[in-house]
Amino acid sequence: MSFPYKTVLVLGSTSGIGLAIAEKLVENGSHVIAVGRRKENLESFVSKHGKDKASSIQFDITNLSSIPSFVEAVIKEHPTLDSIIINSGIQRSLNFTHPQSIDLSVVDSELTTNYLSPLHLTKAFLPFLQSQSSPTSLIFTTSGLALTPIVRCGNYCASKAAMHHLILVLREQLKESNVKVVEILPPAVQTELHDAKHQPDMKDGGKIGMPLEEFMAECWEGLVEGKEDVPVGMVRMQWGWEEERRKRFGGMVKAMSGGK
């Protein structure tokens, strides 16, 4: 089996999981439109693969008011676009035992990056994806912490839990459409997410978690198999709880639709 989408926009593709996904897509024949804030990383990606296999757009997804014009430009430039991978995310600590240490502007930025921006992007891209005659997809990278939080980064966990619930609803609403909704749920992975610059309380943060190559191998297997949910590594150990939640969600959907 192979990944079915051939023109893929990857948001948050300048490092870590986003870059690994972008590399894998190119390797398997998709044209990748890499999006991120770091111009030099984007240029390096296109230079490495060539303009026939890769494009790039420098954009900050937290600039919510610019998302409609960004989406319009993407669609105009890439009319064969059939998949959007929303991977951007940041993680910051949050310690209420020392409330004076909490910078609310950082909290706002984290929530915007991890939840509001994906919501705005989804709204903006959906009309185009729904108008296509062939299958399309929205693929979101959330986190195992959407299912079970940890103490040190409560806002991050909450933002990913919010996305997880939104994805369940979005998938239910779009189940009769041509748009497939996919959620990737990583464990801790060895990336810049835990870098000392932004999380100085974490020692050797880049070494925490699953090696990126191992994560990508398992994640890719789930994507090419066409799974809607791709829990990876230790997140799979929690999935039994999630299946029970899905049953309850399904029951609620049925009850609210009059049992249909």
Backbone as CSV, one residue per row, in Angstrom:
resi,resn,N_x,N_y,N_z,CA_x,CA_y,CA_z,C_x,C_y,C_z
1,MET,0.833,-1.203,0.000,0.000,0.000,0.000,0.868,1.253,0.000
2,SER,0.314,2.361,-0.472,1.042,3.620,-0.490,0.137,4.739,-0.017
3,PHE,0.742,5.850,0.304,-0.019,7.015,0.731,-0.820,7.519,-0.455
4,PRO,-2.139,7.700,-0.319,-2.978,7.961,-1.492,-3.013,9.397,-1.993
5,TYR,-2.447,10.329,-1.242,-2.579,11.743,-1.609,-1.279,12.227,-2.251
6,LYS,-1.399,13.014,-3.301,-0.232,13.322,-4.130,0.260,14.763,-4.037
7,THR,-0.566,15.668,-3.552,-0.126,17.053,-3.335,-0.488,17.408,-1.907
8,VAL,0.521,17.480,-1.053,0.278,17.528,0.388,0.900,18.780,0.999
9,LEU,0.085,19.539,1.707,0.566,20.698,2.450,0.909,20.241,3.863
10,VAL,2.142,20.487,4.303,2.564,20.094,5.645,2.895,21.350,6.443
11,LEU,2.042,21.682,7.409,2.265,22.850,8.258,3.110,22.451,9.454
12,GLY,4.143,23.245,9.737,5.067,22.912,10.818,6.100,21.902,10.360
13,SER,6.663,22.149,9.186,7.551,21.154,8.572,9.018,21.557,8.565
14,THR,9.401,22.513,9.407,10.804,22.940,9.398,11.694,22.120,10.325
15,SER,11.082,21.264,11.163,11.883,20.422,12.060,11.004,19.316,12.621
16,GLY,11.628,18.390,13.347,10.904,17.387,14.113,9.977,16.502,13.312
17,ILE,8.816,16.211,13.884,7.852,15.306,13.268,7.387,15.836,11.913
18,GLY,7.115,17.143,11.817,6.652,17.711,10.556,7.644,17.504,9.431
19,LEU,8.920,17.754,9.713,9.958,17.556,8.702,10.079,16.080,8.342
20,ALA,10.014,15.210,9.334,10.113,13.765,9.070,8.971,13.296,8.175
21,ILE,7.757,13.792,8.426,6.610,13.438,7.582,6.812,13.968,6.162
22,ALA,7.269,15.215,6.055,7.496,15.810,4.744,8.524,15.015,3.942
23,GLU,9.603,14.627,4.599,10.646,13.827,3.931,10.080,12.488,3.447
24,LYS,9.281,11.853,4.283,8.714,10.548,3.946,7.748,10.663,2.775
25,LEU,6.978,11.727,2.741,6.039,11.945,1.653,6.764,12.101,0.317
26,VAL,7.816,12.904,0.295,8.592,13.094,-0.930,9.192,11.769,-1.378
27,GLU,9.734,11.045,-0.416,10.342,9.740,-0.697,9.347,8.785,-1.355
28,ASN,8.069,8.949,-1.023,7.043,8.052,-1.540,6.205,8.657,-2.670
29,GLY,6.706,9.720,-3.265,6.115,10.206,-4.504,5.135,11.362,-4.428
30,SER,4.861,11.883,-3.247,3.969,13.043,-3.140,4.759,14.330,-3.356
31,HIS,4.090,15.334,-3.908,4.680,16.675,-3.933,4.312,17.351,-2.619
32,VAL,5.311,17.841,-1.909,5.098,18.434,-0.592,5.241,19.943,-0.644
33,ILE,4.248,20.614,-0.079,4.318,22.063,0.121,4.645,22.264,1.599
34,ALA,5.873,22.605,1.882,6.341,22.751,3.260,6.043,24.161,3.756
35,VAL,5.472,24.237,4.966,5.097,25.531,5.544,5.686,25.659,6.941
36,GLY,6.251,26.812,7.233,6.795,27.075,8.556,7.318,28.487,8.643
37,ARG,7.911,28.812,9.775,8.396,30.171,9.984,9.851,30.355,9.583
38,ARG,10.638,29.276,9.613,12.081,29.396,9.395,12.428,29.261,7.914
39,LYS,12.675,30.401,7.293,12.903,30.467,5.858,14.069,29.595,5.425
40,GLU,15.164,29.618,6.192,16.347,28.858,5.784,16.080,27.354,5.770
41,ASN,15.261,26.870,6.696,14.919,25.447,6.733,14.043,25.067,5.550
42,LEU,13.115,25.941,5.207,12.247,25.694,4.053,13.055,25.671,2.758
43,GLU,13.949,26.621,2.615,14.786,26.678,1.413,15.671,25.448,1.303
44,SER,16.178,24.988,2.431,17.016,23.790,2.446,16.225,22.565,1.998
45,PHE,14.970,22.470,2.433,14.121,21.336,2.068,13.872,21.306,0.560
46,VAL,13.540,22.448,-0.016,13.274,22.518,-1.457,14.553,22.259,-2.243
47,SER,15.665,22.816,-1.785,16.945,22.604,-2.455,17.340,21.128,-2.464
48,LYS,17.070,20.458,-1.362,17.409,19.037,-1.241,16.628,18.169,-2.215
49,HIS,15.336,18.471,-2.378,14.466,17.582,-3.154,14.159,18.080,-4.564
50,GLY,14.365,19.366,-4.818,14.066,19.912,-6.135,12.641,20.419,-6.231
51,LYS,12.434,21.402,-7.082,11.142,22.067,-7.163,10.056,21.201,-7.790
52,ASP,10.427,20.110,-8.449,9.413,19.214,-8.987,8.782,18.351,-7.889
53,LYS,9.502,18.212,-6.767,9.013,17.378,-5.660,8.623,18.177,-4.423
54,ALA,9.086,19.417,-4.339,8.851,20.194,-3.112,8.679,21.682,-3.409
55,SER,7.802,22.296,-2.635,7.605,23.745,-2.652,7.631,24.216,-1.199
56,SER,7.683,25.506,-1.006,7.665,26.002,0.374,6.969,27.351,0.451
57,ILE,6.394,27.607,1.625,5.767,28.888,1.911,6.124,29.265,3.341
58,GLN,6.710,30.430,3.526,6.994,30.916,4.872,5.735,31.550,5.421
59,PHE,5.257,31.018,6.543,4.016,31.537,7.121,3.951,31.195,8.595
60,ASP,3.447,32.123,9.368,3.250,31.929,10.807,1.771,31.667,11.043
61,ILE,1.422,30.443,11.424,0.010,30.073,11.543,-0.685,30.769,12.708
62,THR,0.081,31.384,13.610,-0.554,32.102,14.720,-1.106,33.454,14.281
63,ASN,-0.791,33.864,13.060,-1.348,35.103,12.502,-2.730,34.763,11.937
64,LEU,-3.700,34.652,12.826,-5.013,34.128,12.454,-5.696,34.948,11.362
65,SER,-5.558,36.247,11.412,-6.245,37.097,10.437,-5.709,36.899,9.017
66,SER,-4.490,36.367,8.889,-3.891,36.163,7.564,-4.176,34.774,6.996
67,ILE,-4.808,33.918,7.772,-5.047,32.550,7.300,-5.921,32.503,6.044
68,PRO,-7.027,33.252,5.944,-7.825,33.186,4.710,-7.030,33.535,3.447
69,SER,-6.217,34.584,3.495,-5.430,34.967,2.316,-4.330,33.944,2.045
70,PHE,-3.755,33.370,3.101,-2.762,32.300,2.938,-3.375,31.114,2.214
71,VAL,-4.551,30.687,2.660,-5.228,29.536,2.054,-5.584,29.828,0.601
72,GLU,-6.064,31.008,0.340,-6.404,31.397,-1.037,-5.183,31.306,-1.950
73,ALA,-4.029,31.773,-1.461,-2.800,31.730,-2.257,-2.341,30.295,-2.490
74,VAL,-2.458,29.446,-1.462,-2.058,28.036,-1.596,-2.900,27.351,-2.664
75,ILE,-4.197,27.537,-2.605,-5.110,26.879,-3.549,-4.854,27.357,-4.984
76,LYS,-4.607,28.641,-5.124,-4.334,29.193,-6.457,-3.057,28.619,-7.040
77,GLU,-2.037,28.484,-6.193,-0.736,27.990,-6.649,-0.716,26.477,-6.818
78,HIS,-1.531,25.778,-6.030,-1.499,24.310,-6.032,-2.930,23.756,-6.144
79,PRO,-3.536,23.850,-7.317,-4.932,23.424,-7.478,-5.145,21.916,-7.340
80,THR,-4.072,21.136,-7.370,-4.204,19.682,-7.197,-4.078,19.260,-5.730
81,LEU,-4.019,20.229,-4.821,-3.898,19.940,-3.389,-4.990,18.968,-2.937
82,ASP,-4.587,17.864,-2.288,-5.594,16.911,-1.827,-5.415,16.468,-0.378
83,SER,-4.413,17.001,0.307,-4.242,16.632,1.720,-3.574,17.772,2.481
84,ILE,-4.089,18.038,3.671,-3.515,19.042,4.568,-3.078,18.337,5.838
85,ILE,-1.803,18.469,6.195,-1.302,17.909,7.448,-0.989,19.062,8.389
86,ILE,-1.764,19.169,9.468,-1.586,20.257,10.432,-0.792,19.710,11.606
87,ASN,0.478,20.055,11.616,1.414,19.444,12.554,2.012,20.442,13.541
88,SER,1.852,21.725,13.292,2.496,22.742,14.135,2.079,22.592,15.596
89,GLY,3.029,22.775,16.490,2.711,22.706,17.909,3.866,23.194,18.762
90,ILE,3.550,23.781,19.913,4.568,24.173,20.878,4.146,23.677,22.257
91,GLN,5.138,23.470,23.111,4.878,23.003,24.481,5.630,23.881,25.462
92,ARG,4.912,24.333,26.494,5.504,25.173,27.521,5.060,24.662,28.894
93,SER,5.879,24.884,29.891,5.499,24.470,31.247,4.494,25.456,31.833
94,LEU,3.750,24.989,32.831,2.737,25.825,33.483,2.665,25.386,34.946
95,ASN,3.058,26.283,35.855,3.188,25.894,37.261,2.353,26.806,38.153
96,PHE,1.197,26.307,38.596,0.299,27.111,39.421,0.734,27.177,40.880
97,THR,1.757,26.388,41.262,2.280,26.546,42.623,3.053,27.855,42.739
98,HIS,3.467,28.407,41.587,4.118,29.721,41.529,3.400,30.551,40.468
99,PRO,2.188,31.004,40.763,1.400,31.699,39.742,2.077,32.935,39.188
100,GLN,2.967,33.541,39.979,3.674,34.722,39.493,4.619,34.381,38.337
101,SER,4.936,33.099,38.175,5.826,32.680,37.093,5.099,32.502,35.768
102,ILE,3.778,32.536,35.785,2.992,32.254,34.586,2.879,33.502,33.713
103,ASP,3.354,33.400,32.511,3.250,34.464,31.520,2.034,34.155,30.649
104,LEU,0.964,34.910,30.820,-0.274,34.613,30.117,-0.153,34.805,28.599
105,SER,0.779,35.621,28.163,0.981,35.772,26.716,1.535,34.478,26.124
106,VAL,2.341,33.767,26.902,2.862,32.468,26.463,1.737,31.433,26.434
107,VAL,0.883,31.480,27.441,-0.284,30.587,27.475,-1.156,30.823,26.243
108,ASP,-1.407,32.092,25.931,-2.225,32.424,24.760,-1.581,31.919,23.470
109,SER,-0.277,32.103,23.342,0.436,31.673,22.139,0.366,30.158,21.958
110,GLU,0.503,29.436,23.076,0.445,27.973,23.030,-0.943,27.507,22.598
111,LEU,-1.969,28.113,23.160,-3.334,27.745,22.812,-3.644,28.098,21.358
112,THR,-3.167,29.232,20.908,-3.380,29.635,19.516,-2.706,28.660,18.558
113,THR,-1.442,28.335,18.831,-0.692,27.433,17.953,-1.316,26.045,17.904
114,ASN,-1.679,25.528,19.070,-2.094,24.129,19.167,-3.576,23.884,18.905
115,TYR,-4.405,24.926,19.056,-5.841,24.709,18.899,-6.520,25.706,17.950
116,LEU,-6.384,27.000,18.219,-7.118,27.974,17.418,-6.656,27.996,15.963
117,SER,-5.344,27.922,15.747,-4.844,27.930,14.369,-5.337,26.727,13.572
118,PRO,-5.254,25.500,14.109,-5.821,24.366,13.375,-7.306,24.530,13.070
119,LEU,-8.050,25.107,14.012,-9.480,25.318,13.775,-9.691,26.311,12.626
120,HIS,-8.957,27.419,12.653,-9.073,28.412,11.589,-8.653,27.828,10.245
121,LEU,-7.582,27.070,10.229,-7.094,26.460,8.985,-8.107,25.462,8.434
122,THR,-8.707,24.697,9.314,-9.721,23.724,8.897,-10.900,24.420,8.232
123,LYS,-11.403,25.466,8.871,-12.519,26.222,8.292,-12.152,26.783,6.919
124,ALA,-10.933,27.287,6.796,-10.519,27.940,5.552,-10.299,26.950,4.404
125,PHE,-9.748,25.777,4.717,-9.433,24.805,3.656,-10.613,23.911,3.275
126,LEU,-11.565,23.720,4.182,-12.627,22.740,3.946,-13.446,22.985,2.672
127,PRO,-13.875,24.204,2.375,-14.669,24.373,1.154,-13.955,23.855,-0.098
128,PHE,-12.658,24.103,-0.184,-11.890,23.606,-1.337,-11.819,22.084,-1.332
129,LEU,-11.492,21.501,-0.179,-11.375,20.046,-0.104,-12.712,19.375,-0.421
130,GLN,-13.804,19.937,0.083,-15.129,19.360,-0.144,-15.570,19.477,-1.597
131,SER,-15.022,20.432,-2.302,-15.438,20.650,-3.691,-14.759,19.706,-4.680
132,GLN,-13.777,18.953,-4.222,-13.050,18.067,-5.122,-13.850,16.801,-5.420
133,SER,-13.651,16.245,-6.612,-14.373,15.032,-7.009,-13.673,13.765,-6.525
134,SER,-12.452,13.902,-6.031,-11.675,12.752,-5.552,-11.478,12.849,-4.038
135,PRO,-11.027,11.768,-3.384,-10.817,11.794,-1.934,-9.772,12.824,-1.521
136,THR,-10.018,13.482,-0.401,-9.084,14.440,0.187,-8.960,14.122,1.676
137,SER,-8.051,14.816,2.358,-7.898,14.521,3.786,-7.398,15.711,4.576
138,LEU,-7.792,15.704,5.846,-7.238,16.584,6.874,-6.574,15.680,7.898
139,ILE,-5.287,15.884,8.127,-4.523,15.037,9.040,-3.943,15.927,10.134
140,PHE,-4.226,15.579,11.377,-3.802,16.393,12.516,-2.823,15.605,13.383
141,THR,-1.763,16.262,13.822,-0.879,15.692,14.832,-1.282,16.259,16.182
142,THR,-1.763,15.397,17.071,-2.088,15.848,18.426,-1.032,15.290,19.378
143,SER,-1.418,14.470,20.339,-0.469,13.946,21.313,-1.143,12.887,22.175
144,GLY,-0.344,11.946,22.680,-0.857,11.029,23.678,-1.321,11.763,24.924
145,LEU,-0.801,12.975,25.134,-1.207,13.770,26.295,-2.617,14.335,26.134
146,ALA,-3.204,14.175,24.948,-4.610,14.509,24.774,-5.494,13.518,25.514
147,LEU,-4.963,12.313,25.757,-5.721,11.261,26.430,-5.447,11.239,27.924
148,THR,-4.179,11.388,28.303,-3.783,11.391,29.708,-2.781,12.511,29.931
149,PRO,-3.119,13.554,30.682,-2.206,14.684,30.857,-1.073,14.371,31.820
150,ILE,-0.034,15.176,31.740,1.021,15.162,32.750,0.990,16.500,33.478
151,VAL,1.652,16.582,34.620,1.500,17.738,35.506,2.228,18.975,35.004
152,ARG,3.367,18.818,34.349,4.239,19.967,34.111,3.775,20.897,32.981
153,CYS,2.891,20.445,32.116,2.516,21.289,30.977,1.008,21.187,30.722
154,GLY,0.244,21.645,31.701,-1.205,21.493,31.654,-1.881,22.171,30.480
155,ASN,-1.398,23.338,30.069,-2.032,24.040,28.953,-1.804,23.284,27.650
156,TYR,-0.612,22.742,27.475,-0.322,21.924,26.290,-1.263,20.728,26.242
157,CYS,-1.385,20.012,27.362,-2.259,18.846,27.417,-3.698,19.234,27.115
158,ALA,-4.143,20.349,27.686,-5.518,20.802,27.472,-5.754,21.181,26.012
159,SER,-4.777,21.825,25.395,-4.937,22.233,23.994,-5.019,21.017,23.080
160,LYS,-4.234,19.989,23.385,-4.267,18.768,22.573,-5.543,17.974,22.837
161,ALA,-6.034,17.993,24.068,-7.316,17.343,24.374,-8.450,18.050,23.639
162,ALA,-8.377,19.376,23.581,-9.389,20.136,22.847,-9.383,19.751,21.373
163,MET,-8.197,19.621,20.786,-8.094,19.208,19.389,-8.640,17.800,19.199
164,HIS,-8.345,16.922,20.133,-8.809,15.536,20.041,-10.333,15.483,19.995
165,HIS,-10.991,16.238,20.853,-12.452,16.271,20.859,-12.981,16.912,19.583
166,LEU,-12.335,17.982,19.138,-12.762,18.641,17.907,-12.665,17.689,16.720
167,ILE,-11.602,16.903,16.684,-11.403,15.950,15.584,-12.500,14.887,15.574
168,LEU,-12.892,14.403,16.752,-13.977,13.422,16.820,-15.265,13.992,16.220
169,VAL,-15.564,15.230,16.580,-16.771,15.883,16.073,-16.654,16.145,14.577
170,LEU,-15.512,16.648,14.154,-15.281,16.947,12.739,-15.434,15.678,11.896
171,ARG,-14.859,14.586,12.351,-14.938,13.316,11.615,-16.386,12.843,11.495
172,GLU,-17.139,12.985,12.575,-18.542,12.581,12.548,-19.333,13.446,11.563
173,GLN,-19.080,14.749,11.585,-19.809,15.649,10.705,-19.461,15.433,9.231
174,LEU,-18.232,14.996,8.950,-17.772,14.845,7.566,-17.811,13.399,7.075
175,LYS,-18.444,12.510,7.830,-18.359,11.083,7.508,-18.972,10.724,6.161
176,GLU,-19.898,11.536,5.670,-20.507,11.254,4.366,-19.845,12.056,3.238
177,SER,-18.775,12.768,3.547,-18.121,13.603,2.545,-16.893,12.896,1.969
178,ASN,-16.207,13.572,1.067,-14.979,13.041,0.474,-13.751,13.362,1.317
179,VAL,-13.937,14.031,2.465,-12.806,14.471,3.294,-12.587,13.481,4.444
180,LYS,-11.465,12.824,4.429,-11.114,11.899,5.509,-10.398,12.678,6.607
181,VAL,-10.758,12.406,7.853,-10.156,13.093,8.998,-9.307,12.102,9.780
182,VAL,-8.019,12.402,9.893,-7.048,11.492,10.499,-6.377,12.181,11.682
183,GLU,-6.153,11.433,12.746,-5.441,11.964,13.906,-4.219,11.108,14.206
184,ILE,-3.055,11.732,14.251,-1.809,11.081,14.674,-1.587,11.446,16.134
185,LEU,-1.375,10.430,16.984,-1.173,10.675,18.418,0.214,10.175,18.818
186,PRO,1.213,11.045,18.797,2.563,10.635,19.168,2.728,10.518,20.685
187,PRO,3.702,9.696,21.113,4.170,9.772,22.490,5.198,10.907,22.557
188,ALA,5.939,11.007,23.636,7.096,11.915,23.632,8.069,11.413,22.560
189,VAL,8.539,12.327,21.713,9.455,11.990,20.626,10.660,12.915,20.722
190,GLN,11.809,12.433,20.347,13.048,13.204,20.451,13.103,14.272,19.355
191,THR,12.560,15.448,19.687,12.512,16.570,18.747,12.791,17.869,19.497
192,GLU,12.652,18.988,18.786,12.856,20.308,19.392,11.718,20.718,20.317
193,LEU,10.641,19.935,20.372,9.505,20.310,21.213,9.931,20.547,22.658
194,HIS,10.913,19.779,23.103,11.356,19.863,24.497,12.679,20.646,24.634
195,ASP,12.953,21.536,23.702,14.251,22.209,23.700,14.440,23.102,24.928
196,ALA,15.686,23.251,25.325,16.034,24.011,26.530,15.724,25.498,26.392
197,LYS,15.696,25.996,25.162,15.415,27.413,24.946,14.045,27.787,25.500
198,HIS,13.066,26.928,25.286,11.703,27.229,25.696,11.267,26.481,26.953
199,GLN,11.968,25.410,27.293,11.624,24.642,28.490,12.906,24.340,29.279
200,PRO,13.482,25.383,29.871,14.768,25.225,30.555,14.710,24.299,31.762
201,ASP,13.492,24.010,32.253,13.381,23.105,33.395,13.573,21.647,32.999
202,MET,13.662,21.372,31.700,13.858,20.001,31.221,15.319,19.792,30.844
203,LYS,15.972,18.856,31.493,17.371,18.573,31.205,17.476,17.614,30.024
204,ASP,18.291,17.994,29.024,18.462,17.173,27.820,17.105,16.822,27.207
205,GLY,16.256,17.854,27.051,14.904,17.625,26.561,14.839,16.953,25.203
206,GLY,15.797,17.251,24.338,15.809,16.666,23.003,16.048,15.180,22.984
207,LYS,16.463,14.630,24.119,16.718,13.187,24.194,15.557,12.430,24.836
208,ILE,14.506,13.161,25.194,13.365,12.538,25.865,12.453,11.879,24.840
209,GLY,12.101,10.638,25.098,11.079,9.990,24.295,11.599,9.055,23.226
210,MET,10.711,8.729,22.313,10.946,7.772,21.235,11.839,8.388,20.164
211,PRO,12.846,7.662,19.675,13.647,8.195,18.568,12.761,8.532,17.372
212,LEU,13.063,9.636,16.722,12.213,10.143,15.648,12.050,9.124,14.514
213,GLU,13.114,8.427,14.161,13.033,7.448,13.071,12.078,6.311,13.422
214,GLU,12.113,5.861,14.671,11.214,4.784,15.100,9.770,5.269,15.072
215,PHE,9.565,6.487,15.547,8.214,7.064,15.502,7.709,7.113,14.076
216,MET,8.546,7.618,13.167,8.100,7.820,11.794,7.769,6.502,11.118
217,ALA,8.537,5.463,11.398,8.278,4.154,10.785,6.899,3.636,11.181
218,GLU,6.560,3.751,12.461,5.265,3.267,12.942,4.130,4.170,12.474
219,CYS,4.356,5.465,12.505,3.349,6.421,12.056,3.036,6.209,10.575
220,TRP,4.052,6.061,9.786,3.870,5.894,8.336,3.080,4.623,8.027
221,GLU,3.357,3.579,8.759,2.629,2.328,8.564,1.129,2.550,8.766
222,GLY,0.773,3.288,9.810,-0.638,3.579,10.060,-1.259,4.437,8.976
223,LEU,-0.503,5.410,8.471,-1.025,6.305,7.440,-1.277,5.561,6.135
224,VAL,-0.344,4.723,5.713,-0.520,4.022,4.436,-1.576,2.925,4.536
225,GLU,-1.826,2.446,5.748,-2.907,1.472,5.931,-4.282,2.131,5.915
226,GLY,-4.300,3.465,5.909,-5.555,4.184,5.819,-6.295,4.326,7.128
227,LYS,-5.572,4.218,8.253,-6.226,4.327,9.555,-6.652,5.766,9.816
228,GLU,-7.781,5.916,10.490,-8.231,7.246,10.902,-7.537,7.684,12.187
229,ASP,-7.182,6.737,13.029,-6.462,7.015,14.270,-5.111,6.324,14.207
230,VAL,-4.049,7.096,14.476,-2.698,6.537,14.414,-1.996,6.790,15.747
231,PRO,-2.344,6.032,16.796,-1.598,6.130,18.051,-0.264,5.408,17.894
232,VAL,0.798,6.010,18.389,2.141,5.470,18.167,2.827,5.168,19.490
233,GLY,3.625,4.107,19.509,4.422,3.782,20.688,3.565,3.519,21.905
234,MET,3.933,4.122,23.017,3.242,3.857,24.274,1.804,4.383,24.287
235,VAL,1.449,5.252,23.339,0.067,5.730,23.269,-0.875,4.567,22.936
236,ARG,-0.371,3.582,22.190,-1.207,2.419,21.870,-1.645,1.682,23.132
237,MET,-0.846,1.774,24.198,-1.182,1.094,25.451,-2.412,1.712,26.107
238,GLN,-2.719,2.968,25.780,-3.874,3.653,26.362,-5.130,3.499,25.509
239,TRP,-4.998,2.876,24.356,-6.066,2.953,23.376,-7.329,2.212,23.801
240,GLY,-7.196,1.245,24.683,-8.384,0.559,25.183,-9.336,1.513,25.861
241,TRP,-8.791,2.461,26.631,-9.626,3.478,27.275,-10.319,4.335,26.220
242,GLU,-9.569,4.669,25.181,-10.118,5.522,24.137,-11.243,4.814,23.382
243,GLU,-11.107,3.530,23.168,-12.164,2.788,22.481,-13.471,2.838,23.269
244,GLU,-13.368,2.794,24.600,-14.565,2.911,25.429,-15.180,4.294,25.291
245,ARG,-14.339,5.305,25.244,-14.844,6.672,25.057,-15.556,6.785,23.706
246,ARG,-15.004,6.148,22.668,-15.619,6.190,21.338,-17.011,5.556,21.358
247,LYS,-17.144,4.470,22.098,-18.451,3.818,22.206,-19.472,4.771,22.828
248,ARG,-19.036,5.475,23.875,-19.928,6.419,24.533,-20.258,7.598,23.611
249,PHE,-19.262,8.057,22.874,-19.483,9.134,21.909,-20.481,8.686,20.843
250,GLY,-20.282,7.472,20.323,-21.204,6.942,19.323,-22.622,6.830,19.852
251,GLY,-22.724,6.413,21.117,-24.039,6.313,21.730,-24.715,7.662,21.860
252,MET,-23.925,8.688,22.197,-24.476,10.031,22.329,-24.912,10.573,20.974
253,VAL,-24.092,10.316,19.946,-24.453,10.755,18.588,-25.777,10.129,18.165
254,LYS,-25.904,8.842,18.423,-27.129,8.120,18.042,-28.341,8.658,18.804
255,ALA,-28.147,8.882,20.112,-29.258,9.383,20.918,-29.726,10.762,20.462
256,MET,-28.772,11.610,20.107,-29.119,12.986,19.713,-29.664,13.062,18.299
257,SER,-29.484,11.988,17.534,-30.039,11.964,16.174,-31.362,11.209,16.132
258,GLY,-31.905,10.938,17.293,-33.187,10.245,17.368,-33.083,8.754,17.153
259,GLY,-31.873,8.206,17.421,-31.681,6.761,17.309,-31.408,6.290,15.900
260,LYS,-31.203,7.215,14.954,-30.964,6.824,13.555,-29.517,6.393,13.362
